[in-house]
XYZ file of C-alpha atoms in Angstrom:
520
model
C -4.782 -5.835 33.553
C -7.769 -7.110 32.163
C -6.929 -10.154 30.439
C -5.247 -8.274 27.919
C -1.880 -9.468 28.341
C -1.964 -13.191 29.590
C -0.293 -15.504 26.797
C -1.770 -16.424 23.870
C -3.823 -13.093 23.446
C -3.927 -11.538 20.077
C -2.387 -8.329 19.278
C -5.717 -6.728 18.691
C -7.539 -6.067 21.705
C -11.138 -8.049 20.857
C -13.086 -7.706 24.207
C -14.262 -4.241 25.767
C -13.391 -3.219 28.809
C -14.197 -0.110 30.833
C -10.040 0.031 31.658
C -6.884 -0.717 30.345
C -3.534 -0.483 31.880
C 0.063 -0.501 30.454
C 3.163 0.473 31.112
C 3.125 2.544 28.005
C 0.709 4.044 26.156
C 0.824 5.151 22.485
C -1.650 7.084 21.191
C -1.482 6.808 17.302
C -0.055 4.287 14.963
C 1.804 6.652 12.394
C 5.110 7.144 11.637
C 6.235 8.079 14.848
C 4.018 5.982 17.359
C 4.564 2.982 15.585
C 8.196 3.226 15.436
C 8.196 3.828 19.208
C 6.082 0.327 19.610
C 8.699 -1.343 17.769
C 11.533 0.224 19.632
C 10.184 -0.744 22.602
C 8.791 -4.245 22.225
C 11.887 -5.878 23.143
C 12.033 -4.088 26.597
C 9.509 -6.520 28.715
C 7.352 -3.024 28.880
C 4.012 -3.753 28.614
C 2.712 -0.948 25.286
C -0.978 -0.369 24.594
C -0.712 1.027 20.783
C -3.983 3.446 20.838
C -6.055 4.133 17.392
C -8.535 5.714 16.708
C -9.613 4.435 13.011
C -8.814 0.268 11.485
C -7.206 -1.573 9.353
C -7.336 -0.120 5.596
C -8.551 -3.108 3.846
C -6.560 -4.644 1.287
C -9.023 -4.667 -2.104
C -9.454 -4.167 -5.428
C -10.289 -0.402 -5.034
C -6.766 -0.054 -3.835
C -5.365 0.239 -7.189
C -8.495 2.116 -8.472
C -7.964 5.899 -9.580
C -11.799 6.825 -9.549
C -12.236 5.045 -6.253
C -9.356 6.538 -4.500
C -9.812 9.972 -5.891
C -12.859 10.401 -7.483
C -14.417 8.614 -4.980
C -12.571 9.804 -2.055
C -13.140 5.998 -0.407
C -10.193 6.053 1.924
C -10.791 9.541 3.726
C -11.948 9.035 7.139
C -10.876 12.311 8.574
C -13.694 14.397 10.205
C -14.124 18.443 8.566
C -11.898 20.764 9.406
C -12.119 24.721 8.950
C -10.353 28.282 8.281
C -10.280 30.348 10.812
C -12.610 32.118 8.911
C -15.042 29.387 9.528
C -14.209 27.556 5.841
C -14.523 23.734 5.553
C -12.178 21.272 4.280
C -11.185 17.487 3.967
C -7.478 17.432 5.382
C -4.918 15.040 3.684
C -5.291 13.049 7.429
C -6.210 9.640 6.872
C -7.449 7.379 10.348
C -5.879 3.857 10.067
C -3.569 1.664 11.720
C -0.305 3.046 9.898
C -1.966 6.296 9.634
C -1.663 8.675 6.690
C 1.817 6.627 5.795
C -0.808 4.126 4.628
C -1.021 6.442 1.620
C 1.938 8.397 1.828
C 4.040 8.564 -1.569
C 7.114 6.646 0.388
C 9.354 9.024 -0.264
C 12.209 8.757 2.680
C 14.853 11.275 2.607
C 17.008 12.800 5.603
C 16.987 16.057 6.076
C 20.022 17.892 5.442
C 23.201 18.910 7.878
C 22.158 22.330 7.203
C 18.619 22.144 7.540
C 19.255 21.746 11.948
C 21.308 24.667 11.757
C 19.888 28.364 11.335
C 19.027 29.251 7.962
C 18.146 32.751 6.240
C 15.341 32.688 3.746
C 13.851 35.164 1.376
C 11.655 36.052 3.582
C 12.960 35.316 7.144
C 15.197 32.779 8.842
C 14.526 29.207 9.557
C 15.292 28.833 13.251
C 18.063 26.261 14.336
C 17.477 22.807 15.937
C 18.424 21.589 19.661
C 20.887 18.861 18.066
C 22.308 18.528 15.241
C 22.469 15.663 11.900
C 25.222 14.286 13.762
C 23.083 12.962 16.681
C 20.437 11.776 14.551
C 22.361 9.912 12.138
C 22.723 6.803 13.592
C 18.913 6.885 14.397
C 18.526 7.652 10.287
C 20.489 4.360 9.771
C 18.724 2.496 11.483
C 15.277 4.148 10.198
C 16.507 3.628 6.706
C 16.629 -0.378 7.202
C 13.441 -0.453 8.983
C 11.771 0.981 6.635
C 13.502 -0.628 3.519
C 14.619 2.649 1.627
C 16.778 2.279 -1.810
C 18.643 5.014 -2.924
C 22.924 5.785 -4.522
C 24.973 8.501 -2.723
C 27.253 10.248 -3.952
C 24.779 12.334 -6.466
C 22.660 14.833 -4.925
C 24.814 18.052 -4.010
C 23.380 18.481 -0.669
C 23.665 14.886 0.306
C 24.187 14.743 3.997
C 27.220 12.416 5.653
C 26.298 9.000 6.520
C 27.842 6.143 8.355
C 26.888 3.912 5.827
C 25.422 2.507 2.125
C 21.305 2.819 1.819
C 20.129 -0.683 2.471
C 18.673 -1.157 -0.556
C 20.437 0.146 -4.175
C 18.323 3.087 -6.159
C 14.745 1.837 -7.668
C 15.885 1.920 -11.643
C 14.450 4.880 -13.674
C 11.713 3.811 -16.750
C 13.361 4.743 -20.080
C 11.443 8.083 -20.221
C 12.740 9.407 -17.092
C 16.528 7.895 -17.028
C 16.191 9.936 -20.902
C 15.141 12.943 -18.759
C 17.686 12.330 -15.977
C 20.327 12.958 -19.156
C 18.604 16.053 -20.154
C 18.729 17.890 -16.647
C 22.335 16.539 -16.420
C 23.042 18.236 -20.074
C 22.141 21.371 -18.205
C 24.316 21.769 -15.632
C 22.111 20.150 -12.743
C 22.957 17.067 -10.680
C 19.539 14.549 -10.640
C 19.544 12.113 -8.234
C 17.492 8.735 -7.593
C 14.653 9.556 -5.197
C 14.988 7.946 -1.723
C 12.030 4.961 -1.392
C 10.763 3.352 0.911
C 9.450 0.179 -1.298
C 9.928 -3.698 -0.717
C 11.919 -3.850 -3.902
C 14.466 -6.264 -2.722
C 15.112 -10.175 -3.689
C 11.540 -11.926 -3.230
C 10.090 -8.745 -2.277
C 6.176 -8.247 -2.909
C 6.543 -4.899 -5.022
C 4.924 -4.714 -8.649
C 6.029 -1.283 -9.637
C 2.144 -0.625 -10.160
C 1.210 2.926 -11.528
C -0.827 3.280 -8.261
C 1.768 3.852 -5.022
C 1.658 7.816 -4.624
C -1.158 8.608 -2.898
C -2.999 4.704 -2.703
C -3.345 2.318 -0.540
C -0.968 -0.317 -1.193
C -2.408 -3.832 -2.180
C 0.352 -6.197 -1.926
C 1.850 -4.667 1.281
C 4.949 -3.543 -0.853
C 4.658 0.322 0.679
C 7.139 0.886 3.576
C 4.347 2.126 5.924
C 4.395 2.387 9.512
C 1.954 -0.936 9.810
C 4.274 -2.851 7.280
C 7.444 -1.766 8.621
C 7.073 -1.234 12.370
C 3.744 -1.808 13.958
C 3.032 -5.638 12.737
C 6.767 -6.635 13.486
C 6.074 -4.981 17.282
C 2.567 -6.886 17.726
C 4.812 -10.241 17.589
C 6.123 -9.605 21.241
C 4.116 -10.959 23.728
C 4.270 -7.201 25.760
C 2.827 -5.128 22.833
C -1.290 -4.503 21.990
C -3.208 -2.465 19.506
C -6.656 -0.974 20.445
C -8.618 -0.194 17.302
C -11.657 2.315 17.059
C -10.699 4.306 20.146
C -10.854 8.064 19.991
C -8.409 9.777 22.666
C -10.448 13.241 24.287
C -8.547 14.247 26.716
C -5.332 13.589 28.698
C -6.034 14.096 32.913
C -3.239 14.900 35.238
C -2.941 14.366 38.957
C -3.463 17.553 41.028
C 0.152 19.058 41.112
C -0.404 18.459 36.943
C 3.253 17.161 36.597
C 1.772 13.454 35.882
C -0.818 11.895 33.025
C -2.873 9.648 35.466
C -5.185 8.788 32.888
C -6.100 8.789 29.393
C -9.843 9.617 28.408
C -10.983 8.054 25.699
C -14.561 6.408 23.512
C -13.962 2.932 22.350
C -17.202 1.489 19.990
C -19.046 3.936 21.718
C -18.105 3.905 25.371
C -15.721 5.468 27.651
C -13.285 3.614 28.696
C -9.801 5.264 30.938
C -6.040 4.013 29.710
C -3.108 4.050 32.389
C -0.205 3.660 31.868
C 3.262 4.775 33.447
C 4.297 6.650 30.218
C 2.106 8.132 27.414
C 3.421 8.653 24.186
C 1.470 10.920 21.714
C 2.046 10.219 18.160
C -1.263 11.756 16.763
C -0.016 14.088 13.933
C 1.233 17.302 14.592
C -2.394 18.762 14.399
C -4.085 16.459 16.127
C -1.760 15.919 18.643
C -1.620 19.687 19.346
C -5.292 19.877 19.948
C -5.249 16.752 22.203
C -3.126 19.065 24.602
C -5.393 21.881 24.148
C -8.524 19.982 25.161
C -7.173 18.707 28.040
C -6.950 21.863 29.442
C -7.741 21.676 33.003
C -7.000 24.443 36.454
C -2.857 23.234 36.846
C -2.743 23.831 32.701
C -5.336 26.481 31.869
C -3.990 27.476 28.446
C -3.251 23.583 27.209
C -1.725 20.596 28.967
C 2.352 21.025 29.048
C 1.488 24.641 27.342
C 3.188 27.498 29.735
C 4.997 28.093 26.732
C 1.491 29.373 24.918
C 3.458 27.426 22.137
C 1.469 24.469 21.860
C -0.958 24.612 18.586
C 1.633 27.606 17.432
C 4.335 27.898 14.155
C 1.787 25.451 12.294
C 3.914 24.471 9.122
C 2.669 22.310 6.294
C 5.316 23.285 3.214
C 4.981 25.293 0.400
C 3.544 22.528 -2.226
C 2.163 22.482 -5.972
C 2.479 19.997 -8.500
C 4.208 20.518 -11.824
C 3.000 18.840 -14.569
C 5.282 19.255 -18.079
C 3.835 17.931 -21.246
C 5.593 17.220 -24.525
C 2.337 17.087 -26.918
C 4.178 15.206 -29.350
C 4.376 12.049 -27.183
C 3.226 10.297 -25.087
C 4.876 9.143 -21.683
C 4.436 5.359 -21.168
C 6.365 5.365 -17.721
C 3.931 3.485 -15.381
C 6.618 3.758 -11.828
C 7.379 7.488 -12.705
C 8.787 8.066 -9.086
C 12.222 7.463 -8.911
C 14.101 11.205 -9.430
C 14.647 14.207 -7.829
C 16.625 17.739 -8.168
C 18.181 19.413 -5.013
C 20.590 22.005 -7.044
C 17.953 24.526 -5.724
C 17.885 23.562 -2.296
C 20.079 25.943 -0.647
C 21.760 29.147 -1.875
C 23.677 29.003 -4.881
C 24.551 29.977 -8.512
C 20.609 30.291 -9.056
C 20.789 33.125 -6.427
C 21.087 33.723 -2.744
C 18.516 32.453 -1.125
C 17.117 28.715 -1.130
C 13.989 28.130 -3.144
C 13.177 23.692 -2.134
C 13.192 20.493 -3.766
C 11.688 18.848 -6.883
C 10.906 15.240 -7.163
C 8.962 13.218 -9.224
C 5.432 12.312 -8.339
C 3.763 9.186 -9.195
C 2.072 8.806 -12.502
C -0.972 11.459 -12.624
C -4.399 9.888 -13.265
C -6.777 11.910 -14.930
C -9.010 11.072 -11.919
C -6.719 12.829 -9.775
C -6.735 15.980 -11.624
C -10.221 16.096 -11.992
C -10.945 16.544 -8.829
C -8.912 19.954 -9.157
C -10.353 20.830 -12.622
C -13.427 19.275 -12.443
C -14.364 21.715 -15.168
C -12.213 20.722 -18.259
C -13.084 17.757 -20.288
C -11.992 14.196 -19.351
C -10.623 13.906 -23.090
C -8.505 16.767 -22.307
C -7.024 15.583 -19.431
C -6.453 12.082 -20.718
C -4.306 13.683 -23.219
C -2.562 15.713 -20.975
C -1.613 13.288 -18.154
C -1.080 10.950 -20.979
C 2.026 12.956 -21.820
C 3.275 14.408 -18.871
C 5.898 14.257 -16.580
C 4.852 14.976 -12.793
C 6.436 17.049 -10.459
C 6.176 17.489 -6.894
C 7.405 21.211 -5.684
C 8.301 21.439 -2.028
C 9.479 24.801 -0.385
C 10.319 25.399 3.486
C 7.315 26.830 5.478
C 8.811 29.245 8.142
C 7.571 29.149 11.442
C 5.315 31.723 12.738
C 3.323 32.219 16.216
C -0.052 33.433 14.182
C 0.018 30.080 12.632
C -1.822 27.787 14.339
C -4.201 24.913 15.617
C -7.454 26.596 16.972
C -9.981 24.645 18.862
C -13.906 25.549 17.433
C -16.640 25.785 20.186
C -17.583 22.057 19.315
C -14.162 20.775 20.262
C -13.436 20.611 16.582
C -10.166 21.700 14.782
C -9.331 24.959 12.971
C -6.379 25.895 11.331
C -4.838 29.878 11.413
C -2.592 29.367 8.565
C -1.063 31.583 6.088
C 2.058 30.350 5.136
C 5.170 32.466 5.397
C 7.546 31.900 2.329
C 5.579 32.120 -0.786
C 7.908 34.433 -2.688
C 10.773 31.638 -2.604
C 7.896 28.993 -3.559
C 7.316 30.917 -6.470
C 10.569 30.950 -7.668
C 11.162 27.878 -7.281
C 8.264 27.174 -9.839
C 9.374 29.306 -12.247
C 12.838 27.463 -12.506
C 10.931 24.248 -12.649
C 8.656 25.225 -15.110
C 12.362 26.519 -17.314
C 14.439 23.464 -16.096
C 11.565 21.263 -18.262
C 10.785 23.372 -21.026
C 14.287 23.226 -21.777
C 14.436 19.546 -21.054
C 12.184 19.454 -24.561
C 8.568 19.974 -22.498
C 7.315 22.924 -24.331
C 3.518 23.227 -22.151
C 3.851 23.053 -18.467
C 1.408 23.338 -16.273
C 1.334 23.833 -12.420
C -1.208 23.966 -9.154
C -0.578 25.294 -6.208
C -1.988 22.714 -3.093
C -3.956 24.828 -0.163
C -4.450 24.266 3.421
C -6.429 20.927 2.295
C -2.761 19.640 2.093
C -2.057 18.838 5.167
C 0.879 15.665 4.637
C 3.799 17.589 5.770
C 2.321 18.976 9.177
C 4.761 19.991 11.630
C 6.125 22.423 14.278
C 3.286 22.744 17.054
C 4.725 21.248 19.990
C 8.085 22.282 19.407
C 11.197 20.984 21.253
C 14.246 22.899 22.470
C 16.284 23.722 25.425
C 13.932 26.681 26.651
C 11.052 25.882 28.295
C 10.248 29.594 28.038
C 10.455 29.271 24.406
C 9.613 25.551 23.373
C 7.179 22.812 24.149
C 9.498 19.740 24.105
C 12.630 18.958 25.235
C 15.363 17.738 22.682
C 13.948 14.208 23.243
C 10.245 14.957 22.786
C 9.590 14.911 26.512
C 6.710 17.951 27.479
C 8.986 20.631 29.890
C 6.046 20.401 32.162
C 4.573 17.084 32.703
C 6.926 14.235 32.886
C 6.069 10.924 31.979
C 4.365 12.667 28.940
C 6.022 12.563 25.115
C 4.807 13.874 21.778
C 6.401 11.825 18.920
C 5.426 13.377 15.613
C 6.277 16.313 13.212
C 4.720 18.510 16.399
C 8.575 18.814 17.211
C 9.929 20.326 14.321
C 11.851 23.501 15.135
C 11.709 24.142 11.178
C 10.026 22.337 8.349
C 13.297 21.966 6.057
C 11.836 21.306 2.495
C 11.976 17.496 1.836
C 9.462 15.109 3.505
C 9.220 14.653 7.175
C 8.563 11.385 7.418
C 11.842 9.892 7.800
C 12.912 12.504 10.301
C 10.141 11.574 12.396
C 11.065 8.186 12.314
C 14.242 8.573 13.128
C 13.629 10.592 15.575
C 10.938 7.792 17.722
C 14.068 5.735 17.584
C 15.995 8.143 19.347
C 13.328 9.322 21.669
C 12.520 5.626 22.570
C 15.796 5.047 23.060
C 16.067 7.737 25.568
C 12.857 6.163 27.060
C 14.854 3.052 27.651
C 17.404 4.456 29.516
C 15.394 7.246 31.624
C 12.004 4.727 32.235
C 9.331 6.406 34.183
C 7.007 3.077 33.850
């Protein structure tokens, strides 16, 4: 074993080794594969928590606009292309906590009717192998993990729950709980914005202007290091490798078994073993980890007979909403803390759902620079200055043609055009109206590309089928059997709220499974 596990060790592996066993391995420390480290530290199982970047430092640039944006200092992720051979930095960030290290913390379940079958504008949203029901109890317990704040009883798609959030709703600044009264004047039902922030009594949050989309400082951001992965290294039975890049998976020769994990660690191979590999990579990434381990018992993919794996890439319908009232300025520095669902599903607006609009955190000029990089800085001062940011999300339907390629270097490329546009655009439109009549006369809006790839899911997807789905209900490949893909790879649909809870939840139920079916 190594020397890896004897008592005393610390939770980072320090010493190099050509091999290192466990009794499960976790490749990735994002939402999902650090929730399944936590859920499993109290078993006795002996996890190896596998990642391929480091710790994001805690500094000054954290809370630095021009650093963070400008700058770009926190993207670590390699280029990615079009499948027309394009390049672009992807929203992917390579840390311990993965991209929830910069995530906007914005928790929300999905909702009851989002895991049933759902007919779009432009097609239908496919139904899920379960339903809320048997992931509610799993949301609970996500919900206090990860130390979300939020009311029910406002949003008019609010899903059932067994019980209260943990934490009460973050207040609103005066601007926005003076909007919140506007949008209510009109007929629509605003709702505090489900957080995941360590608001409560002696907790370490400042209510900076700089959460969405930074690093946080103090630790105050309910990311998967905070929340699940340093509370998991404190068992005796759980390990994190740093800088180790995952290549391939290997089977035995009947290819119904991972016998080894292939990976480079500071520059040298080294092979992981374990009884039961989790992979928890990111829906992209973790799709084109089965690809390249293609081998002659899996010649299209490992745990791909499907020809599913890679396929019905979804990444939302997204753009940003900015309203401006030039007559004054918005002093708000914690701006995130509403959101609007009266759109979500078919309605009075008309008979088809168009998404969900929350509140971003405060714009920085900085930010929006790197969009515009063309208009004057004094321009956009005075614009971000007095706006009020939106975040636009509308459900990506899944589609075979869209999809994680492999290029001939092994790299990635993504085949993505997204299906649902003309429901996107309507549901800008009635954003754009909603805030012009909430007394924001100039309202501008930009519309994020493949770059933005936060809300990734669908590639591996699970369901009953093998014929027709990658996964089984509890994340567990159809093909090879001590192998499990724990990200938003398993999405049947993308729903149109953020994934990251659902993920979350759903480790906890998948590791739960793991308990009672071990294969370690």
């Amino acid at each position: 074993m190594n020397g890896i596990w004897g008592p005393g060790t610390p939770p980072v592996v320090q010493g190099d080794a050509d091999r290192y066993d466990a009794d499960v391995v976790v490749i990735g420390s994002g939402a999902g594969g650090a929730t399944t480290a936590w859920a499993l530290a109290g078993t006795g199982a002996r996890v190896l928590v596998v990642e391929r970047g480091g710790f994001l430092p805690r500094e000054k640039a954290n809370w630095s606009p021009g650093a963070v944006f400008g700058d770009g200092r926190y993207r670590n992720a390699e280029t990615w292309h079009t499948r027309s051979g394009r390049p672009f930095t992807s929203a992917a960030h390579y840390y311990v906590g993965g991209t929830t290290k910069v995530y906007g913390a914005s928790l929300p379940r999905l909702r009851e009717s989002d895991f049933a079958a759902v007919e779009h504008l432009d097609g239908t949203s496919p139904a899920w192998p379960f339903g809320y029901a048997d992931l509610e109890p799993h949301y609970a317990e996500a919900e206090r993990l990860y130390r979300v704040h939020g009311s029910p009883g406002r949003d008019p798609t609010e899903p059932a729950r067994s019980g209260p959030y943990p934490h009460p709703p973050v207040a609103h600044a005066p601007r926005i709980a003076e909007l919140e009264q506007r949008l209510a004047a009109q007929g629509l039902h605003p709702y505090p914005l489900e957080l995941g922030i360590d608001l409560a009594d002696g907790g370490t949050c400042v209510r900076c202007g700089t959460c969405d989309g930074f690093p946080c400082r103090v630790g105050a951001k309910s990311d998967a290091e905070t929340c699940a992965l340093r509370p998991a290294l404190r068992a005796p039975t759980v390990r994190l490798l740093t800088h180790t890049y995952v290549s391939r998976l290997r089977t035995g020769a009947d290819g119904r078994t991972v016998t080894a994990v292939e990976a480079r660690r500071n520059g040298r191979s080294v092979t992981l073993t374990a009884g039961t590999v989790v992979v928890s990579c990111g829906a992209i990434n973790s799709a084109a980890l089965l690809l390249r381990s293609a081998s002659s018992a899996h010649p299209q993919g490992l745990g791909n007979g499907s020809g599913l794996v890679g396929r019905n890439l979804m990444l939302h319908h997204n753009s940003m909403l900015m309203a401006v009232d030039p007559r004054r300025p918005n002093p708000s520095v914690f701006q995130k803390t509403l959101a609007v669902n009266d759109f979500y599903r078919a309605g009075p607006h008309g008979p088809y759902p168009l998404g969900n609009l929350q509140l971003m955190g405060k714009v920085h000029t900085a930010a929006v620079a790197t969009a515009h990089p063309h208009v004057p800085r004094r321009v956009l001062d005075a614009l971000t200055g007095r706006s009020v940011d939106w975040w636009l999300i509308s459900e990506d339907l899944p589609r075979p043609g869209n999809r994680v390629l492999l290029r001939p270097d092994g790299g990635i490329a993504l085949d993505w055009h997204p299906a649902g546009a003309r429901a996107h655009r309507r549901l800008v439109r009635t954003g754009a109206r909603m805030m012009r009549r909430a007394g924001y006369p100039l309202v501008l809006t930009h519309r994020m590309g493949v770059e933005h790839t936060g809300h990734q899911c669908g590639t591996t997807v699970s369901g009953h089928d093998p014929a027709r789905s990658v996964l089984d209900p509890y994340c567990r490949s159809h093909e090879v059997r001590n192998l499990y893909v724990v990200d938003g790879g398993f999405f049947p649909s993308s729903a149109a709220v953020n994934p990251t809870l659902t993920i979350i939840a759903q480790a906890l139920r998948t590791a739960s499974h793991l308990i009672n079916h071990p294969s370690w």
